[in-house]
Amino acid sequence: MLQRSGFALLARHVVGSILNSRSLARALLASVALATSIVLAGCDTDQVSLATNAKANQPVSPKLVAAMGEKDMDLQSPILIRLFKSEAELEIWKQTRSGQFALLKTYPICRWSGDLGPKVREGDRQAPEGFYSINPSQMNPQSAYYLSFNTGFPNAFDKALGRTGSQLMVHGDCSSRGCYAMTDEQIAEIYSLGRESFFGGQKAFQFQAYPFKMTPVNMAKHRNNPNMAFWKMIKEGYDHFEVTRQEPKVDFCERKYVFDAAKAPDAKRDPVFDASAKCPAYVIPEDIASAVREKEQRDEAEYNKLVAKGTPVARMNTGIDGGMNKIFAAKIPEGSTGLSEGAEGNTLQMLAMSKAPGTIPGTVNPPKPNLEPAAAAPQQEPVVAVAAPAANTRVASADKSGGFFSNLGRKMGLGAADTTATTSAPQATASVTPAPAAPSTASRLRAAVTRFVPGHDKSKDAPAVAAKPAEPAKPAETKVVAATRPALKPSVSGGAGDGAQLAGAAPVVSSNSFDSRFGAVK
C-alpha cells in the first residue's frame, strides 16, 4: 500500500510540474490525470489521502526556512540523514547551492531500542545500522506513531547475510521496539523536510545509521566489540561523506559495502553489483580515494596513540534496552540515558529546567540504568579494562530541603513536592586485584537502589516511590488509521504561530503543500 501511495504521490507531483508549464499543460494534463485516477481507483481512500493529510502537509517552519537561507540552501534541495545511537542524535544535512551538503539541524533522539550493533533478526529489538535509501513510498502519513518513514531495512547487504526484520521506522511518540523514536513535533518537521526534497526532484534520500560518531576516540573505546569489523566497513562510507560532503554512492558485493564505485577505464559498461556475488571490476575516483586514504591514515595514527596510552575499553552492558538523549532523560522521573551518552547529575538537573524539543508522552519507557558490574570485554589485545562511567541514575529521595534547582522546580510545579533528584551514580572501576575487605561500587549502588525496589522492607527506610507502570503495547507501526484526525503538532523550530490553529478551524495549507499542488486532480 505504501508503494502505491508513493506512486500516486509521484504522479500527482508530475501533474503539479506540468501545471507550471503552460505550453505543455493543455496537451498532457488529461492523460496524466487519467493515469493518476487509475492508480487511485484501486486504493483505499484513507490510505492514499497523502495529498489531503493535515499532518503530512504541515509547512516547514519560518525559522527553519530562514536558517536554510543563511546557509545558502533552497527549501526543496536534496537532504541526507545521519543518525548516531550513542550520541542519540539525528542530523539533517541539506545540499547547498554549491552542490555540497551542509548540516542544517541536529535533533536529539527521544528513544531507540536494542544495543550498539546492527539488526540481525526479526524480534531482536535492534535498531538497524548501515546505509539505506528512502523514497516517497516509504513515507507513511497514516502512522500509528503520528508520522513516520520506513528505513528500508533489510537492504541488499542485510539480505545477503540472512538478516530479517520489517517495518523498522523513524517515527514519533517517543516509543521504540526496534525503531528510532522522536517526539511528534520533531518527526513532523523531519517529515516535511523529506517531503519538500521530493517536491524538488530528489528521488530518494540517503539514511545513514551508526552506533556512534566514527571518530578515533570512539573506535578505540569500542575496539574489542564483536561488531568492530562491520563498523570499520561502514566507516568507509562515513569517511567518503566527510571528505566530499557528497552523498556516497552505495553498492554491495561479496557481502560487503562498496562506496563510490565507478567504471574501470578499460571497461565498456558500468559494473553490475550483486550483494552475494563476486565483486565486478571497478575503481574509485582518485580524488575521492586519495582524500579518504589520507583521512584514514590520520585516524589510524590517532587510534594507535589512544590504544598505546591505555584508553579504557567501553563496558559490555547487560540488561539495558537502547538509549535516550540526555535532554529527555532529564525530564523523566528516574530517567536514564541507557546506552546513550549520559550527563552528570547536576547537568541533568539543569537540563530539566530547559524546554524539551517536543511533547514527551506520559507512557514513555526510559532505558534501565545498568546496576550490574561491568562485564569483561572480549580480549583480542592486551588492554587495561576500566569501566566507563555508570549510566546516570536519578533516585527519588524523601528529603524536602533539596537544593536551589529542586526547590525552584517544586515552586514552578515541575516535580512532586516530596521528591528531589539526587546526583548521578559514582563511577565503577574494574581492578585486576580488588581489595577483599571493601565492597565494590556496584554493590553499594545496588544496595542503595534496592531500598526503592518493590518488596523491600519499607519500615526501615524512607517511603519508596511506586514503580513506573510498563509501557502499554502499541499497535503495528503501519496500516493503522486513527479514528479521528490527531491534533497538529507545532514545529520544534518555533516561530510565531508555527503549527498554531484556532479551535474548530480547518488546517491552513501552505502554497507548497501536497494539497494545493495536487488540487487539479482531486
PDB file of N, CA and C in Angstrom, residues 129-132 152-160 250 252 257:
ATOM      1  N   GLU A 129      21.569  -0.538  11.651  1.00  0.00           N
ATOM      2  CA  GLU A 129      22.735   0.291  11.353  1.00  0.00           C
ATOM      3  C   GLU A 129      23.161   0.013   9.925  1.00  0.00           C
ATOM      4  N   GLY A 130      23.642   1.037   9.235  1.00  0.00           N
ATOM      5  CA  GLY A 130      24.076   0.880   7.853  1.00  0.00           C
ATOM      6  C   GLY A 130      23.548   1.999   6.993  1.00  0.00           C
ATOM      7  N   PHE A 131      23.549   1.766   5.668  1.00  0.00           N
ATOM      8  CA  PHE A 131      23.139   2.766   4.683  1.00  0.00           C
ATOM      9  C   PHE A 131      21.852   2.310   4.004  1.00  0.00           C
ATOM     10  N   TYR A 132      20.860   3.199   4.007  1.00  0.00           N
ATOM     11  CA  TYR A 132      19.551   2.863   3.458  1.00  0.00           C
ATOM     12  C   TYR A 132      19.044   4.014   2.600  1.00  0.00           C
ATOM     13  N   GLY A 152      13.857   1.106   5.340  1.00  0.00           N
ATOM     14  CA  GLY A 152      14.224   0.255   4.214  1.00  0.00           C
ATOM     15  C   GLY A 152      14.996  -0.987   4.615  1.00  0.00           C
ATOM     16  N   PHE A 153      15.110  -1.244   5.912  1.00  0.00           N
ATOM     17  CA  PHE A 153      15.746  -2.487   6.353  1.00  0.00           C
ATOM     18  C   PHE A 153      14.814  -3.674   6.037  1.00  0.00           C
ATOM     19  N   PRO A 154      15.374  -4.775   5.524  1.00  0.00           N
ATOM     20  CA  PRO A 154      16.777  -5.047   5.216  1.00  0.00           C
ATOM     21  C   PRO A 154      17.156  -4.571   3.816  1.00  0.00           C
ATOM     22  N   ASN A 155      18.376  -4.050   3.663  1.00  0.00           N
ATOM     23  CA  ASN A 155      18.877  -3.722   2.334  1.00  0.00           C
ATOM     24  C   ASN A 155      19.528  -4.960   1.721  1.00  0.00           C
ATOM     25  N   ALA A 156      20.133  -4.811   0.560  1.00  0.00           N
ATOM     26  CA  ALA A 156      20.710  -5.971  -0.131  1.00  0.00           C
ATOM     27  C   ALA A 156      21.815  -6.631   0.692  1.00  0.00           C
ATOM     28  N   PHE A 157      22.599  -5.837   1.390  1.00  0.00           N
ATOM     29  CA  PHE A 157      23.660  -6.381   2.252  1.00  0.00           C
ATOM     30  C   PHE A 157      23.055  -7.215   3.376  1.00  0.00           C
ATOM     31  N   ASP A 158      22.035  -6.683   4.030  1.00  0.00           N
ATOM     32  CA  ASP A 158      21.380  -7.415   5.117  1.00  0.00           C
ATOM     33  C   ASP A 158      20.799  -8.736   4.619  1.00  0.00           C
ATOM     34  N   LYS A 159      20.146  -8.674   3.466  1.00  0.00           N
ATOM     35  CA  LYS A 159      19.536  -9.888   2.918  1.00  0.00           C
ATOM     36  C   LYS A 159      20.587 -10.929   2.563  1.00  0.00           C
ATOM     37  N   ALA A 160      21.741 -10.484   2.059  1.00  0.00           N
ATOM     38  CA  ALA A 160      22.798 -11.427   1.704  1.00  0.00           C
ATOM     39  C   ALA A 160      23.311 -12.187   2.923  1.00  0.00           C
ATOM     40  N   VAL A 250      26.297   3.931  -3.032  1.00  0.00           N
ATOM     41  CA  VAL A 250      26.423   2.695  -2.251  1.00  0.00           C
ATOM     42  C   VAL A 250      26.088   1.489  -3.121  1.00  0.00           C
ATOM     43  N   PHE A 252      26.825  -3.123  -3.235  1.00  0.00           N
ATOM     44  CA  PHE A 252      27.124  -4.282  -2.397  1.00  0.00           C
ATOM     45  C   PHE A 252      27.646  -5.415  -3.281  1.00  0.00           C
ATOM     46  N   TYR A 257      29.912  -3.706   1.825  1.00  0.00           N
ATOM     47  CA  TYR A 257      29.582  -2.415   1.238  1.00  0.00           C
ATOM     48  C   TYR A 257      30.708  -1.962   0.315  1.00  0.00           C
TER      49      TYR A 257
END
